[in-house]
PDB file of C-alpha atoms in Angstrom:
ATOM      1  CA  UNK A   1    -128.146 -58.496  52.527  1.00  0.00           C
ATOM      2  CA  UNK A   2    -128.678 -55.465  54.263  1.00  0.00           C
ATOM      3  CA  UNK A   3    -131.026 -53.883  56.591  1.00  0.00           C
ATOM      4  CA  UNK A   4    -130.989 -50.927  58.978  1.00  0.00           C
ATOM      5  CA  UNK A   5    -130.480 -52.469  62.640  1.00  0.00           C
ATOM      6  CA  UNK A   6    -132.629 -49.731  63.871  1.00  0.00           C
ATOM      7  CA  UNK A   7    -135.688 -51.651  62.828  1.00  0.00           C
ATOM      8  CA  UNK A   8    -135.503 -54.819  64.818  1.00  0.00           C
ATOM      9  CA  UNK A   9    -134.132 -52.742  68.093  1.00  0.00           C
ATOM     10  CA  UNK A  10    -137.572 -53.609  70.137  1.00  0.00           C
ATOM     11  CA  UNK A  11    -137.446 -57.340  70.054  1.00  0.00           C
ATOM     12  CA  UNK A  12    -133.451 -57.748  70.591  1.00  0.00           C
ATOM     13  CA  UNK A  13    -132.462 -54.907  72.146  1.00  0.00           C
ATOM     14  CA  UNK A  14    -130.377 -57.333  74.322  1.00  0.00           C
ATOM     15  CA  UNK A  15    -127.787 -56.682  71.159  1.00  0.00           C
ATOM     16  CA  UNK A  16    -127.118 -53.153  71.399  1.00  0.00           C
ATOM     17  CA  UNK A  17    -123.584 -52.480  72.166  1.00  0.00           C
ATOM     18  CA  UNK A  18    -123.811 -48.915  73.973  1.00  0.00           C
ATOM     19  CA  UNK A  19    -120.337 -47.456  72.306  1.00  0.00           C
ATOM     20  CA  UNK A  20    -120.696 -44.066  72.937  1.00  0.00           C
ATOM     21  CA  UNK A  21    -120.034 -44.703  76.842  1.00  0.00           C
ATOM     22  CA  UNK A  22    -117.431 -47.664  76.196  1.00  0.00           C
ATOM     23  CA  UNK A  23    -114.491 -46.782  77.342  1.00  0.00           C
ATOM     24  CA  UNK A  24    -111.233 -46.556  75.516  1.00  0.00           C
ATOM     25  CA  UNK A  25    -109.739 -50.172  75.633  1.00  0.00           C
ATOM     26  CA  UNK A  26    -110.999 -53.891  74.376  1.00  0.00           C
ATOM     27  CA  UNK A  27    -114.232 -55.399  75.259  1.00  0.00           C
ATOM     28  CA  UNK A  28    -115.819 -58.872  75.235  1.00  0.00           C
ATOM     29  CA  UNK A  29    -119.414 -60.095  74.505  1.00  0.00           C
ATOM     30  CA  UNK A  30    -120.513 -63.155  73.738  1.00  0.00           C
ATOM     31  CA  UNK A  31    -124.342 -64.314  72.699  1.00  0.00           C
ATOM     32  CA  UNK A  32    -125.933 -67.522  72.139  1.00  0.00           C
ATOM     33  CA  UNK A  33    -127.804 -67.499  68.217  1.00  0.00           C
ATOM     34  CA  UNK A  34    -130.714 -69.656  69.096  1.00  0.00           C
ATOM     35  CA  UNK A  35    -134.054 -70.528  67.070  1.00  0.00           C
ATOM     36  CA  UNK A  36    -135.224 -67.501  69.343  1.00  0.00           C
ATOM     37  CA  UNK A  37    -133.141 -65.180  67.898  1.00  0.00           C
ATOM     38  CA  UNK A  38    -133.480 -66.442  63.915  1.00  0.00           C
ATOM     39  CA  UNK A  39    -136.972 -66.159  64.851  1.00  0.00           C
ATOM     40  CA  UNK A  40    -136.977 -62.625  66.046  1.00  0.00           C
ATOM     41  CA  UNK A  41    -134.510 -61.088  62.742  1.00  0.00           C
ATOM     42  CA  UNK A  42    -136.984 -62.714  60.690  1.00  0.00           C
ATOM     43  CA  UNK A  43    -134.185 -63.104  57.917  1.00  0.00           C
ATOM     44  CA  UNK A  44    -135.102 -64.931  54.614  1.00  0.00           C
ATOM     45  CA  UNK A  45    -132.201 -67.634  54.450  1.00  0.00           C
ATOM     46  CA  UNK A  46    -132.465 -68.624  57.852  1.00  0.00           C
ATOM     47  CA  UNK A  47    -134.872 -70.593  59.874  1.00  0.00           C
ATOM     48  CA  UNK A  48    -132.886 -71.745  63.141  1.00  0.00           C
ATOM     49  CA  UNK A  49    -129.665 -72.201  64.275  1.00  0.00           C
ATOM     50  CA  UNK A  50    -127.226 -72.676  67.455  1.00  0.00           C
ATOM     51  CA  UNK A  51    -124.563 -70.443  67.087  1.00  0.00           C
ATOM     52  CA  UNK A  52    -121.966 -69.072  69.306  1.00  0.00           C
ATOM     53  CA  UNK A  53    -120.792 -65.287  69.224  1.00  0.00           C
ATOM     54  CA  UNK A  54    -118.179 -64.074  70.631  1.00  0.00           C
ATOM     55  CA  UNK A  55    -117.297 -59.979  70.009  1.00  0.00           C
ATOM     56  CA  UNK A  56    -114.082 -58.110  70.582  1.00  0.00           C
ATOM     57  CA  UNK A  57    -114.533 -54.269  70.801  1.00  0.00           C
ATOM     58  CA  UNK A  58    -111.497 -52.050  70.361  1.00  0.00           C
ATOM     59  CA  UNK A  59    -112.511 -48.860  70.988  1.00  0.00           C
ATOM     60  CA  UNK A  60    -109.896 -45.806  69.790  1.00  0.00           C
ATOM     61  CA  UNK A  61    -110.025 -42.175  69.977  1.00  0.00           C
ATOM     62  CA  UNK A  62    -110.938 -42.450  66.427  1.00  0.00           C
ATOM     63  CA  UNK A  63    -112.674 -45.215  65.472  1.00  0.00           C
ATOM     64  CA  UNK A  64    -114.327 -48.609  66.928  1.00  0.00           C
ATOM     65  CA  UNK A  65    -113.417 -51.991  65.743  1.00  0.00           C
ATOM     66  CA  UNK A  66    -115.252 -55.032  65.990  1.00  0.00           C
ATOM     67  CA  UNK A  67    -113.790 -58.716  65.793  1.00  0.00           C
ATOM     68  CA  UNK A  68    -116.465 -61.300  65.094  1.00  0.00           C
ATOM     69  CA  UNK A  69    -116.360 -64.904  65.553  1.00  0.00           C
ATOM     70  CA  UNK A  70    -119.098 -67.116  65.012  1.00  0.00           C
ATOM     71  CA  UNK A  71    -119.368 -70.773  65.311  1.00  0.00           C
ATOM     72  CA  UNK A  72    -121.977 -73.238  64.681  1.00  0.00           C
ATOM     73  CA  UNK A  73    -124.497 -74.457  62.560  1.00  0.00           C
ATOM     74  CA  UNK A  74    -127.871 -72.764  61.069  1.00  0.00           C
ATOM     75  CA  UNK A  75    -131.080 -74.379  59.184  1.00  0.00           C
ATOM     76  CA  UNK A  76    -131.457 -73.335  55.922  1.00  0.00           C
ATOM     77  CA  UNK A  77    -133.272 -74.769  52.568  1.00  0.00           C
ATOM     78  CA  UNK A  78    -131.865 -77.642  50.899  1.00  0.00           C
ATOM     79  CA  UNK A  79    -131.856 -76.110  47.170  1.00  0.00           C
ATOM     80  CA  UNK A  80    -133.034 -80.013  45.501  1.00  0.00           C
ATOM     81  CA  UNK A  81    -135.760 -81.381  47.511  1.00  0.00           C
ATOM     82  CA  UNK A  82    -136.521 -78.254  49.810  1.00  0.00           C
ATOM     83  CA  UNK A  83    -136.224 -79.990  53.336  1.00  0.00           C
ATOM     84  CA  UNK A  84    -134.377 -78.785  56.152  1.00  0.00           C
ATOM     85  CA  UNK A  85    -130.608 -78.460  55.960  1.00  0.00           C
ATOM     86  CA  UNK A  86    -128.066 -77.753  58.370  1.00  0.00           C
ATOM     87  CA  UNK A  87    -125.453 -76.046  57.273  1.00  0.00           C
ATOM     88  CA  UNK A  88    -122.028 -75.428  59.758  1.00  0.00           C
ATOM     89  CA  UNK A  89    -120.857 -72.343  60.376  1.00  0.00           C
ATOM     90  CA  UNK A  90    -117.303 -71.046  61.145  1.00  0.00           C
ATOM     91  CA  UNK A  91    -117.090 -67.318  60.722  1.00  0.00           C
ATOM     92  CA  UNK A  92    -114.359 -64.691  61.512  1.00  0.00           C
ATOM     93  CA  UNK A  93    -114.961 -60.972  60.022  1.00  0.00           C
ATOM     94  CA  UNK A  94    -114.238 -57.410  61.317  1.00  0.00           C
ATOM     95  CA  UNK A  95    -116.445 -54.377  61.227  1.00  0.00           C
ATOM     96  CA  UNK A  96    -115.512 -50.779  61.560  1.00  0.00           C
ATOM     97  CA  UNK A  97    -118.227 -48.494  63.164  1.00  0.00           C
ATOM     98  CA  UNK A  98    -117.487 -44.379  63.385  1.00  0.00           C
ATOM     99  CA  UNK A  99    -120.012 -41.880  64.520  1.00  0.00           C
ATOM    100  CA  UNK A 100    -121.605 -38.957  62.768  1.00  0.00           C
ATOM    101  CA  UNK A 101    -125.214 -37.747  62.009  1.00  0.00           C
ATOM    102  CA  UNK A 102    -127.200 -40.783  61.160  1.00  0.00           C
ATOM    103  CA  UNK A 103    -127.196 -44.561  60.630  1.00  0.00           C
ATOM    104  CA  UNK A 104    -125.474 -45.538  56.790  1.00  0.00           C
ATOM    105  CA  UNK A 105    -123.580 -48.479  55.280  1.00  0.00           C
ATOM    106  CA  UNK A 106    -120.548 -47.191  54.460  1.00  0.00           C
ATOM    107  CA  UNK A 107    -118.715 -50.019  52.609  1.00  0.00           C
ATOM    108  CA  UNK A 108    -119.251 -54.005  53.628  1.00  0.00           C
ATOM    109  CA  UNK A 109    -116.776 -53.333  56.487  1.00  0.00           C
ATOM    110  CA  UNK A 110    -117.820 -49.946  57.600  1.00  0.00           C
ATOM    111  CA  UNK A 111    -120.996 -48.381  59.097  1.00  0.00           C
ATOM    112  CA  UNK A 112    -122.037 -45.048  60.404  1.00  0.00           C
ATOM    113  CA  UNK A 113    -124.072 -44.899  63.470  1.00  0.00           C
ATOM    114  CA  UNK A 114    -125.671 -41.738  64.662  1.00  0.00           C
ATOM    115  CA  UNK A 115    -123.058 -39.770  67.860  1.00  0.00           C
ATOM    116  CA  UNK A 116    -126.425 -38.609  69.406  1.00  0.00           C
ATOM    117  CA  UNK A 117    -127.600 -42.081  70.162  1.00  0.00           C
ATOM    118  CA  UNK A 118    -124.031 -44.100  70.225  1.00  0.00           C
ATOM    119  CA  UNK A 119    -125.650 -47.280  70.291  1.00  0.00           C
ATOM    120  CA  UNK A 120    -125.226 -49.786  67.392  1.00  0.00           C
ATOM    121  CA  UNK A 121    -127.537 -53.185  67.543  1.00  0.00           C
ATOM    122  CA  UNK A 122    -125.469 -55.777  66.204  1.00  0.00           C
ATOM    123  CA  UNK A 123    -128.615 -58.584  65.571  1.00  0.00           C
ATOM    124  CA  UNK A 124    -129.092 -57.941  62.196  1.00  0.00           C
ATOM    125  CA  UNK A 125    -124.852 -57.921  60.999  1.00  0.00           C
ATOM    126  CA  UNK A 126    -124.652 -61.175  63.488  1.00  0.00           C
ATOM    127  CA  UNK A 127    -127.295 -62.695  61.319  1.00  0.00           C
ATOM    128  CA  UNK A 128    -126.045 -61.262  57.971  1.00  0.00           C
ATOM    129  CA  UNK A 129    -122.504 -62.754  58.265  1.00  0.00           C
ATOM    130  CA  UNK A 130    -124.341 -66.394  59.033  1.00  0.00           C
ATOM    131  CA  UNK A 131    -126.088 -65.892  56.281  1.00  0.00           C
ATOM    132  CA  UNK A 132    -123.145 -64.858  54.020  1.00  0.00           C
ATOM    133  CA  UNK A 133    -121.253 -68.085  55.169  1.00  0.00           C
ATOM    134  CA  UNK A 134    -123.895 -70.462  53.733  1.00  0.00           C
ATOM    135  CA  UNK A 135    -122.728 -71.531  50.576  1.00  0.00           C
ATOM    136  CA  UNK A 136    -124.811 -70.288  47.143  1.00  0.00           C
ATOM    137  CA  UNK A 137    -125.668 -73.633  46.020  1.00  0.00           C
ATOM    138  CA  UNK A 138    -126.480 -76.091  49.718  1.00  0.00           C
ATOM    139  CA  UNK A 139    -128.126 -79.314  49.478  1.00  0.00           C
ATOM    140  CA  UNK A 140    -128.027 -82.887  51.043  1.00  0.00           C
ATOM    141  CA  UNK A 141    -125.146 -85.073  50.772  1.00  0.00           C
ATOM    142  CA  UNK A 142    -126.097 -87.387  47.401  1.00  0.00           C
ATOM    143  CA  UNK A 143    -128.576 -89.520  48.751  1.00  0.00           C
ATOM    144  CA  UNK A 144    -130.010 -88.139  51.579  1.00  0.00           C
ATOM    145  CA  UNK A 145    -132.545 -86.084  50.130  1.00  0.00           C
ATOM    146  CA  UNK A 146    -136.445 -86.278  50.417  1.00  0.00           C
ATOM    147  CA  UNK A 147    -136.596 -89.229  48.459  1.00  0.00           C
ATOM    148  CA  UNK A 148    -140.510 -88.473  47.545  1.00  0.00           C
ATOM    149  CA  UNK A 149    -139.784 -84.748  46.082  1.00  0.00           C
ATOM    150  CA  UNK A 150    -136.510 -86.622  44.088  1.00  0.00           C
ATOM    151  CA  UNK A 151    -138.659 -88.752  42.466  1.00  0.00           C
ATOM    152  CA  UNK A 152    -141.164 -85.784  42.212  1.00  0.00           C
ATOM    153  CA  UNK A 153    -137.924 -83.482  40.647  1.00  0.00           C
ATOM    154  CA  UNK A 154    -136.872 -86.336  38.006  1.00  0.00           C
ATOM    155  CA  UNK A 155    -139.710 -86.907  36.625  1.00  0.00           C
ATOM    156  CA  UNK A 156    -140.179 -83.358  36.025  1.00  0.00           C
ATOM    157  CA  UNK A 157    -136.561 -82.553  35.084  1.00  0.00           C
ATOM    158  CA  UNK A 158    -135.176 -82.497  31.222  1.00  0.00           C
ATOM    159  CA  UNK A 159    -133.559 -85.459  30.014  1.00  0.00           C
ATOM    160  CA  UNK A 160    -130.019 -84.887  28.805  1.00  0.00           C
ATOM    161  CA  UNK A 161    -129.539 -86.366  24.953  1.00  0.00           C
ATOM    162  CA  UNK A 162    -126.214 -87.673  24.066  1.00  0.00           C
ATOM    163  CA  UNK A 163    -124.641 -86.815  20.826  1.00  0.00           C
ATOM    164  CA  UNK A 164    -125.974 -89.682  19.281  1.00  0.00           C
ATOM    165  CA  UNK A 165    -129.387 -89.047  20.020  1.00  0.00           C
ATOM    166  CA  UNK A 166    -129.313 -85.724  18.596  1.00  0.00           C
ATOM    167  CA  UNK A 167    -127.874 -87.146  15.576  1.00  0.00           C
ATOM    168  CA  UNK A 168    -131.004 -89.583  14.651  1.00  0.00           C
ATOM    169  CA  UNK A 169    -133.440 -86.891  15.658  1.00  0.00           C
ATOM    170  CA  UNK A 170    -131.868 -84.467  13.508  1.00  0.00           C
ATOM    171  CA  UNK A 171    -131.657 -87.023  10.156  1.00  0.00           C
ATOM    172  CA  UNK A 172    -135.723 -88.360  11.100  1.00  0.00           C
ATOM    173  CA  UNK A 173    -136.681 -85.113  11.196  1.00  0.00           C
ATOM    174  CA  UNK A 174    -135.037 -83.906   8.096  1.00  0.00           C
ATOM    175  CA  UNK A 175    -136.392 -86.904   6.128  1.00  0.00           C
ATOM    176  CA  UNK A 176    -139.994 -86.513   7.917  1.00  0.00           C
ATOM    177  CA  UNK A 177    -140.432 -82.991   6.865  1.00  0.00           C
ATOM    178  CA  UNK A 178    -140.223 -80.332   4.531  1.00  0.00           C
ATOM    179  CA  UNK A 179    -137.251 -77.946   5.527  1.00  0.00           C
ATOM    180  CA  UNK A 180    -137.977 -74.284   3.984  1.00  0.00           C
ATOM    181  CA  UNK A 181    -135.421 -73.394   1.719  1.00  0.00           C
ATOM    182  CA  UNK A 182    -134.426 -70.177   3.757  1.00  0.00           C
ATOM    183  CA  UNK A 183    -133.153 -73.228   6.412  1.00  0.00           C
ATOM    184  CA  UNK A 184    -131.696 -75.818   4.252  1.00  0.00           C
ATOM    185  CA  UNK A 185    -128.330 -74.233   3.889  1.00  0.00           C
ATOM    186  CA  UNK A 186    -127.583 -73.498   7.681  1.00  0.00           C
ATOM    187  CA  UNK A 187    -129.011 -76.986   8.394  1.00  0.00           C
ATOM    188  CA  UNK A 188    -126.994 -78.772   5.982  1.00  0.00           C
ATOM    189  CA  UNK A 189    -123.892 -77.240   7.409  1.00  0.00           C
ATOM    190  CA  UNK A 190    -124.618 -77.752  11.267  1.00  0.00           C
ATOM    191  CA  UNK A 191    -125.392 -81.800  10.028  1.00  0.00           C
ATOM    192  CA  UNK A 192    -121.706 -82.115   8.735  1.00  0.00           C
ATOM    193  CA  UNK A 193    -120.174 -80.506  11.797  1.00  0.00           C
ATOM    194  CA  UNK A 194    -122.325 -82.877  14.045  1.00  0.00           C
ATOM    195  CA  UNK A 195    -121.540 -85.765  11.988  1.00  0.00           C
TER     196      UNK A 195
END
């Protein structure tokens, strides 16, 4: 996931840290990740949340380091019936921000903002590291999906056949039907390894 700040600066401009002026020395911010704000980034995996952020700015002669702690819980997609899901969040990362001509991504922990301006938005990375922390495969607890879209999903769904299973539909269909010659031989010799 990754998008250039810069583009969502109008609506939540109330997360630009202005680094060129910080001085030398820690800083604290904090911001409340409400439905307002999930709204507003207009990220994919997210729909609403209630997160706490808290931000620790260490600002050197050289570079500018960011400690980020979120804590939490955001609405995604349940992956098996497609509902609502809330998913908890507990996040601690660090970011590394230098200046130079113009805004780039660096590496995952690293970004480039341009000295002219010296003001990095942090919405979009705030959102991006909720987003991270939401495991690839999230869904209900057993049993507490949409029971209607389950029932929906298994009918739908492929049934799993056992090994004896195969076995009988492999013999009926050998007997049933004609098995071209080019076939018989590989056939014959997957049959004795099943059996």
């Amino acid at each position: 996931i990754h998008r250039n700040p810069y583009h969502i600066m109008d609506r939540l401009s109330q997360y630009q840290l202005q680094l060129k002026t910080l001085s030398v020395g820690n800083h604290h911010y904090e911001f409340d990740l409400d439905n307002q704000f999930f709204a507003d980034v207009e990220g994919p995996e997210i729909t609403a949340g209630e997160v706490k952020a808290e931000i620790e700015v260490n600002k050197t002669s050289l570079n500018i380091e960011l400690n980020i702690t979120l804590q939490g819980k955001v609405e995604t997609i349940c992956d098996r019936c497609l509902d609502a899901l809330w998913v908890d969040i507990d996040v601690e990362e660090s970011l590394y921000i230098k200046f130079g001509k113009s805004y780039s991504e660096e590496s995952d922990d690293l970004i480039i903002i341009p000295e002219d301006e010296g003001v990095f938005n942090i919405a979009w990375t705030l959102y991006e590291f909720c987003a991270l922390a939401i495991p690839i495969c999230h869904s209900h607890p057993d049993g507490e999906c949409n029971a209607e879209m389950m029932n929906i999903l298994n009918q739908h769904s492929v049934r799993e056949i056992d090994d004896d299973d195969y076995r009988h539909h492999d013999i009926k269909t050998t007997e049933n039907h004609h098995v071209d010659p080019r076939w018989a031989a590989p056939n014959n010799t997957l049959n004795t390894y099943i059996l």
